[in-house]
């Protein structure tokens, strides 16, 4: 594998992150809003985004949140893990997982969890290969919040 660096995402990574999300997950989100969200993360102690860079270009990303719980030790949730298609299979995803594992250990967290859609068999194999165990199946429900227009 080429020389790779992993670090916290910076606002300057927004274009590369948006390109990665578009390519891998077909997510459309404005670059300016992505940059603003990255700036917000800099003051947030629970939410983090880490990027993998090769020659200064974003080739992978992992988004995490530290979850405090009343019924078990605090833990890290992986919200997103994505690697550019041309770089998949080169150990970048595993390196990002190892990076956040060290991050979790430094913060004395009890575990790391990640969700994966049932249809993503290759992703399941990847997580199992990296030491994760399937502990339960569940459905996720969502309710969209509808904002009322503000009056002038």
CSV table of C-alpha atoms in Angstrom, one decimal:
chain,number,residue,atom,x,y,z
A,1,UNK,CA,0.0,0.0,0.0
A,2,UNK,CA,1.1,3.6,-0.7
A,3,UNK,CA,2.1,6.0,2.1
A,4,UNK,CA,-1.2,6.8,3.8
A,5,UNK,CA,-1.9,9.3,6.6
A,6,UNK,CA,-5.0,9.2,8.8
A,7,UNK,CA,-6.1,12.3,10.7
A,8,UNK,CA,-9.2,14.3,11.8
A,9,UNK,CA,-11.1,15.8,8.9
A,10,UNK,CA,-10.5,19.4,8.2
A,11,UNK,CA,-12.8,21.9,6.3
A,12,UNK,CA,-10.3,21.8,3.4
A,13,UNK,CA,-11.2,18.0,3.0
A,14,UNK,CA,-14.8,18.8,2.1
A,15,UNK,CA,-14.5,18.5,-1.6
A,16,UNK,CA,-12.7,15.1,-1.3
A,17,UNK,CA,-15.2,13.9,1.2
A,18,UNK,CA,-18.2,14.9,-1.0
A,19,UNK,CA,-16.6,13.2,-4.0
A,20,UNK,CA,-16.0,10.1,-2.0
A,21,UNK,CA,-19.6,10.0,-0.7
A,22,UNK,CA,-21.0,10.6,-4.1
A,23,UNK,CA,-18.8,7.8,-5.7
A,24,UNK,CA,-19.3,5.2,-3.0
A,25,UNK,CA,-22.7,5.8,-1.5
A,26,UNK,CA,-24.4,8.1,-4.0
A,27,UNK,CA,-24.8,10.8,-1.2
A,28,UNK,CA,-25.4,14.3,-2.5
A,29,UNK,CA,-24.6,17.0,0.0
A,30,UNK,CA,-23.2,20.5,-0.7
A,31,UNK,CA,-19.5,21.0,-0.2
A,32,UNK,CA,-20.1,24.3,1.7
A,33,UNK,CA,-22.4,22.6,4.2
A,34,UNK,CA,-19.9,19.7,4.6
A,35,UNK,CA,-17.1,22.2,5.3
A,36,UNK,CA,-19.3,23.9,7.9
A,37,UNK,CA,-20.1,20.6,9.6
A,38,UNK,CA,-16.4,19.7,9.8
A,39,UNK,CA,-15.8,23.1,11.4
A,40,UNK,CA,-18.5,22.3,14.0
A,41,UNK,CA,-16.9,18.9,14.8
A,42,UNK,CA,-13.7,20.8,15.9
A,43,UNK,CA,-15.6,21.9,19.0
A,44,UNK,CA,-17.5,18.7,19.6
A,45,UNK,CA,-16.0,16.1,22.0
A,46,UNK,CA,-18.3,13.3,21.0
A,47,UNK,CA,-18.5,13.4,17.2
A,48,UNK,CA,-15.5,12.9,15.0
A,49,UNK,CA,-14.6,12.3,11.4
A,50,UNK,CA,-11.2,10.9,10.4
A,51,UNK,CA,-9.9,10.8,6.8
A,52,UNK,CA,-7.3,8.6,5.1
A,53,UNK,CA,-5.1,10.5,2.7
A,54,UNK,CA,-2.8,9.4,0.0
A,55,UNK,CA,-0.8,12.1,-1.7
A,56,UNK,CA,-3.0,14.7,0.0
A,57,UNK,CA,-6.2,13.2,-1.5
A,58,UNK,CA,-9.1,11.8,0.6
A,59,UNK,CA,-9.3,8.1,-0.2
A,60,UNK,CA,-11.3,7.0,2.9
A,61,UNK,CA,-13.4,8.3,5.8
A,62,UNK,CA,-14.8,7.1,9.1
A,63,UNK,CA,-17.3,9.0,11.1
A,64,UNK,CA,-17.8,8.2,14.8
A,65,UNK,CA,-19.8,9.3,17.8
A,66,UNK,CA,-19.1,8.6,21.4
A,67,UNK,CA,-22.2,7.3,23.1
A,68,UNK,CA,-22.6,7.6,26.8
A,69,UNK,CA,-25.0,5.0,28.3
A,70,UNK,CA,-26.6,4.5,31.7
A,71,UNK,CA,-26.7,0.7,31.3
A,72,UNK,CA,-23.2,-0.1,30.1
A,73,UNK,CA,-19.8,1.5,29.5
A,74,UNK,CA,-19.6,4.3,27.1
A,75,UNK,CA,-18.8,3.2,23.6
A,76,UNK,CA,-17.9,4.3,20.1
A,77,UNK,CA,-20.4,4.1,17.2
A,78,UNK,CA,-19.2,4.0,13.7
A,79,UNK,CA,-21.7,6.0,11.6
A,80,UNK,CA,-19.9,5.8,8.3
A,81,UNK,CA,-17.0,4.0,6.8
A,82,UNK,CA,-16.2,4.5,3.1
A,83,UNK,CA,-13.2,4.0,0.9
A,84,UNK,CA,-12.9,5.2,-2.7
A,85,UNK,CA,-13.6,2.3,-5.1
A,86,UNK,CA,-10.2,2.3,-6.7
A,87,UNK,CA,-8.5,2.0,-3.3
A,88,UNK,CA,-10.8,-0.8,-1.9
A,89,UNK,CA,-9.0,-4.0,-0.9
A,90,UNK,CA,-5.8,-2.3,-0.1
A,91,UNK,CA,-6.1,-2.2,3.7
A,92,UNK,CA,-7.4,1.4,4.0
A,93,UNK,CA,-10.7,0.4,5.7
A,94,UNK,CA,-8.9,-1.8,8.1
A,95,UNK,CA,-6.4,1.0,8.9
A,96,UNK,CA,-9.3,3.3,9.6
A,97,UNK,CA,-10.9,0.7,11.9
A,98,UNK,CA,-7.6,0.3,13.7
A,99,UNK,CA,-7.2,4.0,14.1
A,100,UNK,CA,-10.6,4.5,15.7
A,101,UNK,CA,-9.9,1.4,17.9
A,102,UNK,CA,-6.8,3.2,19.3
A,103,UNK,CA,-8.9,6.4,19.6
A,104,UNK,CA,-11.5,4.4,21.7
A,105,UNK,CA,-8.9,2.8,23.9
A,106,UNK,CA,-7.3,6.2,24.6
A,107,UNK,CA,-10.7,7.4,25.8
A,108,UNK,CA,-11.4,4.3,27.9
A,109,UNK,CA,-14.5,3.3,25.9
A,110,UNK,CA,-15.9,-0.2,26.4
A,111,UNK,CA,-16.6,-1.2,22.8
A,112,UNK,CA,-17.1,-0.1,19.2
A,113,UNK,CA,-20.3,-0.8,17.3
A,114,UNK,CA,-21.2,-0.5,13.7
A,115,UNK,CA,-24.5,-1.1,11.8
A,116,UNK,CA,-24.6,-2.6,8.4
A,117,UNK,CA,-27.6,-3.1,6.1
A,118,UNK,CA,-28.6,-6.8,5.7
A,119,UNK,CA,-27.9,-6.8,2.0
A,120,UNK,CA,-24.2,-5.8,2.4
A,121,UNK,CA,-22.7,-9.2,2.7
A,122,UNK,CA,-19.2,-8.1,1.7
A,123,UNK,CA,-19.2,-5.4,4.4
A,124,UNK,CA,-20.3,-8.0,7.0
A,125,UNK,CA,-17.3,-10.2,6.0
A,126,UNK,CA,-15.0,-7.2,6.2
A,127,UNK,CA,-16.2,-6.3,9.8
A,128,UNK,CA,-15.9,-9.9,10.9
A,129,UNK,CA,-12.4,-10.1,9.4
A,130,UNK,CA,-11.5,-7.0,11.5
A,131,UNK,CA,-12.7,-8.6,14.8
A,132,UNK,CA,-16.3,-7.5,15.0
A,133,UNK,CA,-19.1,-9.9,16.0
A,134,UNK,CA,-22.7,-9.8,14.9
A,135,UNK,CA,-24.5,-9.4,18.2
A,136,UNK,CA,-28.1,-8.7,17.1
A,137,UNK,CA,-30.4,-8.0,14.2
A,138,UNK,CA,-32.8,-5.1,14.4
A,139,UNK,CA,-34.8,-2.6,12.4
A,140,UNK,CA,-34.1,1.1,12.4
A,141,UNK,CA,-37.0,3.5,12.4
A,142,UNK,CA,-36.8,7.1,11.4
A,143,UNK,CA,-39.2,10.1,11.7
A,144,UNK,CA,-38.4,13.1,9.6
A,145,UNK,CA,-38.6,16.4,11.4
A,146,UNK,CA,-40.7,18.9,9.4
A,147,UNK,CA,-39.7,22.5,10.1
A,148,UNK,CA,-42.4,25.1,9.9
A,149,UNK,CA,-41.4,28.1,7.8
A,150,UNK,CA,-40.4,31.1,10.0
A,151,UNK,CA,-42.7,34.1,9.8
A,152,UNK,CA,-41.3,37.4,8.6
